[in-house]
DNA sequence: AATGAATGAGCGTTCATTCAT
DNA sequence: TATGAATGAACGCTCATTCAT
């Protein structure tokens, strides 16, 4: 029983792995179910035994990836008490996660957007979850008097977008070689903007 | 002859208009050539007379939109001498342009990403052009001593991403009602970060 | 224009002809769209240009066949004044029509039944139309005093079923060689039953 | 051993029952093996242990139903000495059997026809067996001088078809509520036709 | 005997593209 | 230039059947 479950989980996982690879290589629409089945050394029917449709497979991928990323970031934030340090930790974790999982980055930042209307909701949820995480940080920092009052939601989305675009550049042009190299500069930008006012390290 | 050319241009433009609408409504892959032809009150054959393929049509749309946006931003920047003011003008113009052309925003920020590998290059070019515009500003500002030295390319992409995400939120959730309302907060974030250090207005 | 319409009608008709042949040879479910396209020397896409689905194609066939049969029978009945003669004419015409269009008989009596729930309504309509035709005859004959009062609807269905079964036997076993040979015996049965009471010819 | 056989028979019977229900609800082609297995609270593998194929399962159903019906009719006929009374008994029994086993009626009169070429033979056999039963009656009645000579085979098929169609109407339109109500009228029609000549009761 | 995960051939349908008119 | 009927490769999905356990 346990063995069967394990094998089943294995098969399912193999399918998800292959799906991630094929979806990110060809894009949602150009990814053929046949190709995913072949890549996972399964049959088409086997795939459809585990996932009811192509859409559901992609959604499962999206869910897994979103959840994993969120969990990692949340856990990284949990180990910091200071609000701004928590934001810092989030940034580091995101860069680390994407930097070490190129496919996951591609999935969430590129393919999910163009996969069709059906996935918009999911993506919005992810954006909202991330933005909420950051917005909470910022609100706490405001309460703690670390930063002046501001539109935390907007700032959170702006942060998120700034990071995303840097990841996107890395994905598409390969610059810089190590995504995590961007951490210091990004941190400074998010905290102090381009003027760098108050950034003691940069002075 | 001139009349024919003009009529041709009209037809071509009608096709582009309809294509923009259909592509942004359904997404690149789910947009049917039939639908575009119908929407432009032409025939499929007529469409193929003006554009050799679906891909070319989308590319033309992307080109036109990118160029128009870039021209507008460049022209807005040209009328400002001060480097940081130029950046400011660019931000205002981008928010204004996207805010008043929802479809254009959707096309460039959403559909282009998911349309397939063939369009990645085009999108990279657009990103690069925008980033270059902003990076030049920042470099000038550094030279002028307005801001401390920094990785201008990275900062440019971060800026660009921050703005994009705010636009994206507006596209997908409708917040805020008027995109341009975000200008003051965004300006402050880009210049001074969340700490707002040096932001005399916010103090 | 007229030529195009004609060619179009030709193509459509060719499709219907091939569809009739393939559907009656393999049955609705085992008939492949590919096969129909091949048989009509068209492409699958061409078929789908004229008919939106396999179901619609079968339905069109059913409609055409029903209508043609009903029209023929109605016209045969129209030329007779006497109620019972009208019934006689209907019987002759049905036997003649089915006898000379084996495929049509197969379509209406065999394939339509097993094609699926979607066609039941259509088939019921046909049965109802036929039964109504005959029931009217019988009602008129009652009014004219030619036959005693009876449940005309039930009798109509029984007649219809009797004829159908004879056609079915012919379809499936090939007996008798000429379907129309069955006319005199069928006529006598329908009018006088097995007792033949009142059948002056049989006495 | 006996227990196992009994359990096996039980399982087999449960499968047949569920199969009858599923086949008549969805039609042969649209009935899924999965559905039958689920309905009988067995597994797909279990089903395939008892029946080698979907076709064989349907055939078994057809066989059982045909045999049961024939046995009932034969037994009903056996208790009558007079040829025409025997026919009468057959008619009563058929109406009673179908009237109280709607699914059986559907199976034999509707689904079997459209299930595909493979079942034609079986169906022909059933038709032939029934026709033979009735034809024998009629032949005997001729010999006994009760009715004039006639093509007994043809008459038998006509009878059979007349009854079938009345059953079919009941199945598909629900008229009349009780199938057995049709007995007197049908009896009269089969014996005396629409003229009712010789029908003392109708006079 | 029984289970249900796995197989894979086959099918209906779509749609970008072509081309005779 | 423009039309729209025609093409055909490709795809998502189904489901009867198999087989390791």
PDB file of N, CA, C and O in Angstrom, chain D residues 71-93:
ATOM      1  N   UNK D  71     -38.412 -17.659 -23.376  1.00  0.00           N
ATOM      2  CA  UNK D  71     -38.910 -18.696 -22.464  1.00  0.00           C
ATOM      3  C   UNK D  71     -40.280 -18.317 -21.919  1.00  0.00           C
ATOM      4  O   UNK D  71     -41.193 -19.137 -21.861  1.00  0.00           O
ATOM      5  N   UNK D  72     -40.407 -17.071 -21.513  1.00  0.00           N
ATOM      6  CA  UNK D  72     -41.678 -16.630 -20.945  1.00  0.00           C
ATOM      7  C   UNK D  72     -42.800 -16.745 -21.969  1.00  0.00           C
ATOM      8  O   UNK D  72     -43.897 -17.226 -21.668  1.00  0.00           O
ATOM      9  N   UNK D  73     -42.487 -16.302 -23.188  1.00  0.00           N
ATOM     10  CA  UNK D  73     -43.515 -16.347 -24.225  1.00  0.00           C
ATOM     11  C   UNK D  73     -43.863 -17.790 -24.565  1.00  0.00           C
ATOM     12  O   UNK D  73     -45.038 -18.157 -24.671  1.00  0.00           O
ATOM     13  N   UNK D  74     -42.829 -18.612 -24.706  1.00  0.00           N
ATOM     14  CA  UNK D  74     -43.082 -20.026 -25.035  1.00  0.00           C
ATOM     15  C   UNK D  74     -43.929 -20.696 -23.962  1.00  0.00           C
ATOM     16  O   UNK D  74     -44.851 -21.457 -24.250  1.00  0.00           O
ATOM     17  N   UNK D  75     -43.574 -20.363 -22.725  1.00  0.00           N
ATOM     18  CA  UNK D  75     -44.317 -21.006 -21.642  1.00  0.00           C
ATOM     19  C   UNK D  75     -45.766 -20.524 -21.617  1.00  0.00           C
ATOM     20  O   UNK D  75     -46.688 -21.276 -21.342  1.00  0.00           O
ATOM     21  N   UNK D  76     -45.951 -19.258 -21.924  1.00  0.00           N
ATOM     22  CA  UNK D  76     -47.323 -18.729 -21.977  1.00  0.00           C
ATOM     23  C   UNK D  76     -48.116 -19.399 -23.081  1.00  0.00           C
ATOM     24  O   UNK D  76     -49.303 -19.701 -22.940  1.00  0.00           O
ATOM     25  N   UNK D  77     -47.417 -19.629 -24.210  1.00  0.00           N
ATOM     26  CA  UNK D  77     -48.095 -20.250 -25.338  1.00  0.00           C
ATOM     27  C   UNK D  77     -48.403 -21.715 -25.056  1.00  0.00           C
ATOM     28  O   UNK D  77     -49.398 -22.259 -25.568  1.00  0.00           O
ATOM     29  N   UNK D  78     -47.540 -22.353 -24.309  1.00  0.00           N
ATOM     30  CA  UNK D  78     -47.679 -23.790 -24.081  1.00  0.00           C
ATOM     31  C   UNK D  78     -48.981 -24.135 -23.385  1.00  0.00           C
ATOM     32  O   UNK D  78     -49.528 -25.226 -23.550  1.00  0.00           O
ATOM     33  N   UNK D  79     -49.499 -23.193 -22.637  1.00  0.00           N
ATOM     34  CA  UNK D  79     -50.698 -23.516 -21.856  1.00  0.00           C
ATOM     35  C   UNK D  79     -51.992 -23.311 -22.651  1.00  0.00           C
ATOM     36  O   UNK D  79     -53.072 -23.393 -22.096  1.00  0.00           O
ATOM     37  N   UNK D  80     -51.820 -22.993 -23.933  1.00  0.00           N
ATOM     38  CA  UNK D  80     -53.024 -22.823 -24.762  1.00  0.00           C
ATOM     39  C   UNK D  80     -52.996 -23.843 -25.894  1.00  0.00           C
ATOM     40  O   UNK D  80     -51.964 -24.063 -26.512  1.00  0.00           O
ATOM     41  N   UNK D  81     -54.130 -24.427 -26.173  1.00  0.00           N
ATOM     42  CA  UNK D  81     -54.190 -25.432 -27.228  1.00  0.00           C
ATOM     43  C   UNK D  81     -54.530 -24.794 -28.573  1.00  0.00           C
ATOM     44  O   UNK D  81     -53.906 -25.064 -29.592  1.00  0.00           O
ATOM     45  N   UNK D  82     -55.480 -23.904 -28.562  1.00  0.00           N
ATOM     46  CA  UNK D  82     -55.947 -23.283 -29.798  1.00  0.00           C
ATOM     47  C   UNK D  82     -54.876 -22.386 -30.395  1.00  0.00           C
ATOM     48  O   UNK D  82     -54.286 -21.552 -29.694  1.00  0.00           O
ATOM     49  N   UNK D  83     -54.581 -22.540 -31.677  1.00  0.00           N
ATOM     50  CA  UNK D  83     -53.513 -21.749 -32.315  1.00  0.00           C
ATOM     51  C   UNK D  83     -53.667 -20.249 -32.107  1.00  0.00           C
ATOM     52  O   UNK D  83     -52.716 -19.581 -31.704  1.00  0.00           O
ATOM     53  N   UNK D  84     -54.830 -19.723 -32.384  1.00  0.00           N
ATOM     54  CA  UNK D  84     -54.996 -18.274 -32.268  1.00  0.00           C
ATOM     55  C   UNK D  84     -54.929 -17.827 -30.805  1.00  0.00           C
ATOM     56  O   UNK D  84     -54.442 -16.744 -30.503  1.00  0.00           O
ATOM     57  N   UNK D  85     -55.402 -18.690 -29.937  1.00  0.00           N
ATOM     58  CA  UNK D  85     -55.281 -18.371 -28.511  1.00  0.00           C
ATOM     59  C   UNK D  85     -53.814 -18.317 -28.121  1.00  0.00           C
ATOM     60  O   UNK D  85     -53.412 -17.523 -27.264  1.00  0.00           O
ATOM     61  N   UNK D  86     -53.032 -19.188 -28.744  1.00  0.00           N
ATOM     62  CA  UNK D  86     -51.598 -19.187 -28.452  1.00  0.00           C
ATOM     63  C   UNK D  86     -50.983 -17.853 -28.871  1.00  0.00           C
ATOM     64  O   UNK D  86     -50.181 -17.265 -28.148  1.00  0.00           O
ATOM     65  N   UNK D  87     -51.362 -17.377 -30.025  1.00  0.00           N
ATOM     66  CA  UNK D  87     -50.869 -16.063 -30.472  1.00  0.00           C
ATOM     67  C   UNK D  87     -51.284 -14.978 -29.498  1.00  0.00           C
ATOM     68  O   UNK D  87     -50.486 -14.089 -29.155  1.00  0.00           O
ATOM     69  N   UNK D  88     -52.521 -15.069 -29.098  1.00  0.00           N
ATOM     70  CA  UNK D  88     -53.057 -14.135 -28.119  1.00  0.00           C
ATOM     71  C   UNK D  88     -52.212 -14.133 -26.854  1.00  0.00           C
ATOM     72  O   UNK D  88     -51.836 -13.078 -26.326  1.00  0.00           O
ATOM     73  N   UNK D  89     -51.928 -15.322 -26.396  1.00  0.00           N
ATOM     74  CA  UNK D  89     -51.138 -15.454 -25.171  1.00  0.00           C
ATOM     75  C   UNK D  89     -49.757 -14.842 -25.369  1.00  0.00           C
ATOM     76  O   UNK D  89     -49.219 -14.154 -24.476  1.00  0.00           O
ATOM     77  N   UNK D  90     -49.169 -15.076 -26.548  1.00  0.00           N
ATOM     78  CA  UNK D  90     -47.846 -14.513 -26.834  1.00  0.00           C
ATOM     79  C   UNK D  90     -47.897 -12.989 -26.752  1.00  0.00           C
ATOM     80  O   UNK D  90     -47.050 -12.344 -26.125  1.00  0.00           O
ATOM     81  N   UNK D  91     -48.899 -12.421 -27.386  1.00  0.00           N
ATOM     82  CA  UNK D  91     -49.042 -10.969 -27.379  1.00  0.00           C
ATOM     83  C   UNK D  91     -49.166 -10.453 -25.959  1.00  0.00           C
ATOM     84  O   UNK D  91     -48.475  -9.500 -25.566  1.00  0.00           O
ATOM     85  N   UNK D  92     -50.061 -11.066 -25.192  1.00  0.00           N
ATOM     86  CA  UNK D  92     -50.242 -10.645 -23.803  1.00  0.00           C
ATOM     87  C   UNK D  92     -48.920 -10.721 -23.038  1.00  0.00           C
ATOM     88  O   UNK D  92     -48.541  -9.811 -22.312  1.00  0.00           O
ATOM     89  N   UNK D  93     -48.213 -11.831 -23.240  1.00  0.00           N
ATOM     90  CA  UNK D  93     -46.989 -12.047 -22.479  1.00  0.00           C
ATOM     91  C   UNK D  93     -45.908 -11.016 -22.867  1.00  0.00           C
ATOM     92  O   UNK D  93     -45.203 -10.489 -22.007  1.00  0.00           O
TER      93      UNK D  93
END
